[in-house]
């Protein structure tokens, strides 16, 4: 056991929350990779009633492996709602670290060990595409430009010293989630990640970025839409204006 692994002792057990909607082809391989990289972690599949049978496959995986758990939801309510449900499930149990990870293979489970190592000196670790050592593989230039632009806009509007505010590969300490007002988070998609990151920063928690390799999905289709982009633009602009008015003393800090 390395010194880093030993220092992780207080940060166990770990739960990886994996939201799914029509990810049947991806779910089995990603959980296999997760447990090959970190055999001790647990996974919670939060399935939004996928019509392709993802939920049924998740049940089969859970029946065969006590490290796999399933939370069935009755409708497709969005990424943010699924993650909040997963966080609440974890907080009702003894998990000390809760991780966000996509089911589609874009987040490499092999990077999670370094993120957990960094969590020994942070309250939230973001797997970042946009710090030295981070990279994006096989994305079209248009999608990369959109992501880079969204992160730059959020960074400037919010004054946040985080390069990948939209990144969805994250590790939270239990105390961090307990210190956030999760009950009134209504954001989705890109905006959900910015929302939670900004709440964490505003609450005074320590945020660290760790470089990761982000790879475009090989199977299935992206859930990105124009509505998700518009939501992020509107909400981040609103938060940025509120921040500036607060700095000028024209608005009381909440």
Tab-separated table of C-alpha atoms in Angstrom:
chain	number	residue	atom	x	y	z
A	1	UNK	CA	0.000	0.000	0.000
A	2	UNK	CA	1.345	3.469	-0.935
A	3	UNK	CA	1.363	6.454	1.419
A	4	UNK	CA	-1.366	8.076	-0.705
A	5	UNK	CA	-3.562	4.992	-0.520
A	6	UNK	CA	-3.041	4.838	3.232
A	7	UNK	CA	-4.028	8.503	3.639
A	8	UNK	CA	-7.253	7.713	1.816
A	9	UNK	CA	-8.366	5.502	4.715
A	10	UNK	CA	-10.513	8.243	6.261
A	11	UNK	CA	-12.154	8.741	2.861
A	12	UNK	CA	-13.865	5.382	2.698
A	13	UNK	CA	-16.199	3.934	1.733
A	14	UNK	CA	-16.520	5.504	-1.723
A	15	UNK	CA	-19.690	5.523	-3.825
A	16	UNK	CA	-19.622	6.286	-7.559
A	17	UNK	CA	-22.985	7.616	-8.757
A	18	UNK	CA	-23.665	6.728	-12.405
A	19	UNK	CA	-26.845	8.249	-13.940
A	20	UNK	CA	-28.208	6.317	-16.906
A	21	UNK	CA	-30.744	6.738	-19.670
A	22	UNK	CA	-30.436	4.289	-22.557
A	23	UNK	CA	-26.877	3.224	-21.658
A	24	UNK	CA	-27.329	-0.553	-21.795
A	25	UNK	CA	-24.350	-1.061	-24.115
A	26	UNK	CA	-22.065	1.090	-21.964
A	27	UNK	CA	-23.028	0.197	-18.399
A	28	UNK	CA	-21.428	-3.235	-18.068
A	29	UNK	CA	-18.049	-2.211	-19.516
A	30	UNK	CA	-17.766	0.962	-17.416
A	31	UNK	CA	-18.516	-0.851	-14.144
A	32	UNK	CA	-16.024	-3.574	-15.090
A	33	UNK	CA	-13.362	-0.932	-15.708
A	34	UNK	CA	-14.236	0.839	-12.456
A	35	UNK	CA	-13.764	-2.279	-10.361
A	36	UNK	CA	-10.616	-3.263	-12.232
A	37	UNK	CA	-9.129	0.120	-11.319
A	38	UNK	CA	-10.541	0.369	-7.765
A	39	UNK	CA	-11.983	-2.934	-6.522
A	40	UNK	CA	-13.089	-1.482	-3.187
A	41	UNK	CA	-15.469	1.219	-4.448
A	42	UNK	CA	-19.218	0.824	-4.765
A	43	UNK	CA	-21.349	1.988	-7.698
A	44	UNK	CA	-24.911	3.307	-7.643
A	45	UNK	CA	-26.711	3.223	-10.993
A	46	UNK	CA	-29.478	5.848	-11.066
A	47	UNK	CA	-31.672	4.852	-13.983
A	48	UNK	CA	-34.435	7.100	-15.305
A	49	UNK	CA	-36.685	4.296	-16.587
A	50	UNK	CA	-34.566	3.650	-19.700
A	51	UNK	CA	-36.661	2.043	-22.452
A	52	UNK	CA	-33.638	0.088	-23.740
A	53	UNK	CA	-33.455	-2.106	-20.609
A	54	UNK	CA	-30.566	-0.367	-18.847
A	55	UNK	CA	-32.392	-0.626	-15.533
A	56	UNK	CA	-32.900	-4.367	-15.924
A	57	UNK	CA	-29.211	-4.852	-16.725
A	58	UNK	CA	-28.304	-2.787	-13.663
A	59	UNK	CA	-30.441	-5.088	-11.505
A	60	UNK	CA	-28.651	-8.107	-12.945
A	61	UNK	CA	-25.242	-6.563	-12.215
A	62	UNK	CA	-26.344	-5.721	-8.665
A	63	UNK	CA	-27.621	-9.263	-8.077
A	64	UNK	CA	-24.216	-10.625	-9.070
A	65	UNK	CA	-22.052	-8.090	-7.209
A	66	UNK	CA	-22.730	-6.564	-3.759
A	67	UNK	CA	-20.661	-3.513	-4.752
A	68	UNK	CA	-23.311	-2.507	-7.306
A	69	UNK	CA	-26.561	-0.833	-6.279
A	70	UNK	CA	-29.507	0.472	-8.291
A	71	UNK	CA	-31.901	3.365	-7.814
A	72	UNK	CA	-34.849	3.259	-10.210
A	73	UNK	CA	-36.610	6.482	-11.124
A	74	UNK	CA	-39.964	6.547	-12.883
A	75	UNK	CA	-39.252	9.247	-15.464
A	76	UNK	CA	-36.491	11.002	-17.377
A	77	UNK	CA	-36.125	14.101	-15.204
A	78	UNK	CA	-32.623	15.165	-16.186
A	79	UNK	CA	-29.028	14.746	-15.105
A	80	UNK	CA	-29.182	17.113	-12.152
A	81	UNK	CA	-32.212	15.455	-10.578
A	82	UNK	CA	-30.633	12.025	-11.007
A	83	UNK	CA	-27.410	13.116	-9.328
A	84	UNK	CA	-29.231	14.776	-6.425
A	85	UNK	CA	-31.200	11.558	-5.883
A	86	UNK	CA	-27.917	9.630	-5.887
A	87	UNK	CA	-26.312	12.057	-3.440
A	88	UNK	CA	-29.262	11.751	-1.064
A	89	UNK	CA	-29.105	7.949	-1.290
A	90	UNK	CA	-25.404	8.078	-0.375
A	91	UNK	CA	-25.908	10.518	2.520
A	92	UNK	CA	-28.551	8.219	4.011
A	93	UNK	CA	-25.799	5.604	4.251
A	94	UNK	CA	-22.204	5.566	5.498
A	95	UNK	CA	-20.368	6.705	2.350
A	96	UNK	CA	-17.627	9.255	3.030
A	97	UNK	CA	-16.895	10.087	-0.622
A	98	UNK	CA	-19.422	10.479	-3.433
A	99	UNK	CA	-18.235	10.539	-7.038
A	100	UNK	CA	-19.995	11.742	-10.186
A	101	UNK	CA	-19.162	9.669	-13.266
A	102	UNK	CA	-20.826	9.219	-16.648
A	103	UNK	CA	-21.838	5.778	-17.880
A	104	UNK	CA	-20.729	6.375	-21.460
A	105	UNK	CA	-16.971	5.913	-21.046
A	106	UNK	CA	-16.098	9.575	-21.486
A	107	UNK	CA	-14.758	9.575	-17.921
A	108	UNK	CA	-11.928	7.107	-17.414
A	109	UNK	CA	-12.282	5.136	-14.153
A	110	UNK	CA	-8.517	4.716	-14.320
A	111	UNK	CA	-8.200	8.428	-13.432
A	112	UNK	CA	-10.286	8.109	-10.266
A	113	UNK	CA	-7.442	6.908	-8.045
A	114	UNK	CA	-5.525	10.160	-8.592
A	115	UNK	CA	-8.686	12.145	-7.890
A	116	UNK	CA	-9.186	10.328	-4.582
A	117	UNK	CA	-5.548	10.979	-3.690
A	118	UNK	CA	-6.140	14.704	-4.297
A	119	UNK	CA	-9.269	14.606	-2.132
A	120	UNK	CA	-7.041	14.108	0.916
A	121	UNK	CA	-6.232	17.840	0.578
A	122	UNK	CA	-9.518	19.110	-0.838
A	123	UNK	CA	-13.281	19.095	-0.313
A	124	UNK	CA	-14.136	18.712	-3.992
A	125	UNK	CA	-11.905	17.346	-6.741
A	126	UNK	CA	-12.820	18.038	-10.359
A	127	UNK	CA	-11.401	15.828	-13.081
A	128	UNK	CA	-10.314	18.583	-15.437
A	129	UNK	CA	-9.833	18.615	-19.182
A	130	UNK	CA	-8.423	22.133	-19.178
A	131	UNK	CA	-5.426	22.092	-16.835
A	132	UNK	CA	-1.889	21.006	-17.808
A	133	UNK	CA	-1.941	17.268	-18.435
A	134	UNK	CA	-5.658	17.169	-19.189
A	135	UNK	CA	-6.885	16.380	-22.682
A	136	UNK	CA	-9.945	15.754	-24.833
A	137	UNK	CA	-9.844	12.889	-27.325
A	138	UNK	CA	-11.987	12.503	-30.478
A	139	UNK	CA	-14.276	15.484	-29.923
A	140	UNK	CA	-15.225	17.540	-32.993
A	141	UNK	CA	-13.762	21.049	-32.952
A	142	UNK	CA	-17.236	22.583	-32.680
A	143	UNK	CA	-18.005	20.683	-29.468
A	144	UNK	CA	-14.585	21.453	-28.016
A	145	UNK	CA	-15.018	25.146	-28.777
A	146	UNK	CA	-18.476	25.136	-27.145
A	147	UNK	CA	-17.138	23.478	-24.002
A	148	UNK	CA	-14.080	25.718	-23.788
A	149	UNK	CA	-16.207	28.828	-24.339
A	150	UNK	CA	-18.754	27.801	-21.702
A	151	UNK	CA	-15.999	27.293	-19.148
A	152	UNK	CA	-14.336	30.602	-19.973
A	153	UNK	CA	-17.674	32.423	-19.653
A	154	UNK	CA	-18.416	30.777	-16.289
A	155	UNK	CA	-14.911	31.538	-15.012
A	156	UNK	CA	-15.161	35.225	-15.923
A	157	UNK	CA	-18.788	35.711	-14.852
A	158	UNK	CA	-18.334	34.045	-11.481
A	159	UNK	CA	-14.726	34.976	-10.790
A	160	UNK	CA	-14.020	31.308	-10.101
A	161	UNK	CA	-10.454	30.004	-10.222
A	162	UNK	CA	-11.585	26.760	-11.823
A	163	UNK	CA	-10.788	25.900	-15.434
A	164	UNK	CA	-13.376	23.146	-15.955
A	165	UNK	CA	-16.563	24.278	-14.224
A	166	UNK	CA	-18.680	22.153	-16.577
A	167	UNK	CA	-16.675	18.969	-15.977
A	168	UNK	CA	-18.849	16.100	-14.739
A	169	UNK	CA	-16.188	13.794	-13.267
A	170	UNK	CA	-16.028	14.854	-9.602
A	171	UNK	CA	-15.296	13.530	-6.135
A	172	UNK	CA	-16.986	15.135	-3.118
A	173	UNK	CA	-16.297	14.612	0.540
A	174	UNK	CA	-19.440	13.733	2.450
A	175	UNK	CA	-19.143	16.912	4.537
A	176	UNK	CA	-19.083	19.004	1.363
A	177	UNK	CA	-22.416	17.668	0.118
A	178	UNK	CA	-23.867	18.027	3.608
A	179	UNK	CA	-22.819	21.689	3.564
A	180	UNK	CA	-24.612	22.496	0.293
A	181	UNK	CA	-28.307	23.279	-0.133
A	182	UNK	CA	-29.008	20.357	-2.437
A	183	UNK	CA	-32.781	20.609	-2.007
A	184	UNK	CA	-33.025	23.757	-4.164
A	185	UNK	CA	-30.681	22.746	-6.996
A	186	UNK	CA	-32.776	22.829	-10.172
A	187	UNK	CA	-30.076	23.093	-12.855
A	188	UNK	CA	-29.428	20.460	-15.504
A	189	UNK	CA	-26.602	19.411	-17.838
A	190	UNK	CA	-23.634	21.779	-18.074
A	191	UNK	CA	-25.434	24.156	-15.736
A	192	UNK	CA	-25.830	21.573	-12.980
A	193	UNK	CA	-22.066	21.137	-12.810
A	194	UNK	CA	-21.468	24.904	-12.756
A	195	UNK	CA	-24.188	25.308	-10.116
A	196	UNK	CA	-22.722	22.716	-7.757
A	197	UNK	CA	-19.171	23.937	-8.286
A	198	UNK	CA	-20.164	27.536	-7.614
A	199	UNK	CA	-22.121	26.575	-4.481
A	200	UNK	CA	-19.069	24.698	-3.239
A	201	UNK	CA	-16.796	27.695	-3.813
A	202	UNK	CA	-19.247	30.147	-2.235
A	203	UNK	CA	-19.531	27.906	0.827
A	204	UNK	CA	-15.770	28.219	1.354
A	205	UNK	CA	-14.806	24.636	0.511
A	206	UNK	CA	-11.466	23.760	-1.094
A	207	UNK	CA	-11.667	22.855	-4.790
A	208	UNK	CA	-8.784	21.122	-6.592
A	209	UNK	CA	-8.538	20.178	-10.278
A	210	UNK	CA	-6.791	16.996	-11.404
A	211	UNK	CA	-5.965	16.449	-15.097
A	212	UNK	CA	-7.937	13.708	-16.833
A	213	UNK	CA	-8.284	12.281	-20.324
A	214	UNK	CA	-11.809	12.821	-21.626
A	215	UNK	CA	-12.738	10.543	-24.536
A	216	UNK	CA	-15.752	10.887	-26.797
A	217	UNK	CA	-18.280	8.102	-26.339
A	218	UNK	CA	-18.036	5.143	-28.719
A	219	UNK	CA	-21.639	3.943	-28.310
A	220	UNK	CA	-24.936	5.751	-27.915
A	221	UNK	CA	-25.684	9.444	-28.396
A	222	UNK	CA	-24.958	12.593	-26.428
A	223	UNK	CA	-27.711	14.099	-24.247
A	224	UNK	CA	-26.534	17.645	-25.072
A	225	UNK	CA	-29.246	19.952	-26.449
A	226	UNK	CA	-29.940	23.594	-27.198
A	227	UNK	CA	-32.114	23.829	-24.089
A	228	UNK	CA	-29.176	22.757	-21.900
A	229	UNK	CA	-26.938	25.431	-23.443
A	230	UNK	CA	-29.564	28.154	-23.062
A	231	UNK	CA	-30.184	27.216	-19.440
A	232	UNK	CA	-26.484	27.504	-18.638
A	233	UNK	CA	-26.156	30.867	-20.376
A	234	UNK	CA	-29.163	32.363	-18.579
A	235	UNK	CA	-28.375	31.011	-15.132
A	236	UNK	CA	-24.644	31.795	-15.171
A	237	UNK	CA	-25.375	35.336	-16.362
A	238	UNK	CA	-27.850	35.745	-13.497
A	239	UNK	CA	-25.350	34.394	-10.933
A	240	UNK	CA	-22.617	36.641	-12.320
A	241	UNK	CA	-24.794	39.760	-12.077
A	242	UNK	CA	-25.793	38.835	-8.524
A	243	UNK	CA	-22.134	38.366	-7.608
A	244	UNK	CA	-21.198	41.787	-9.022
A	245	UNK	CA	-24.086	43.561	-7.273
A	246	UNK	CA	-23.067	41.913	-4.010
A	247	UNK	CA	-19.484	43.104	-4.477
A	248	UNK	CA	-20.770	46.663	-5.036
A	249	UNK	CA	-22.836	46.449	-1.861
A	250	UNK	CA	-26.093	46.751	-3.776
A	251	UNK	CA	-27.268	43.289	-2.838
A	252	UNK	CA	-26.996	41.466	0.479
A	253	UNK	CA	-24.951	38.246	0.447
A	254	UNK	CA	-27.234	35.233	0.835
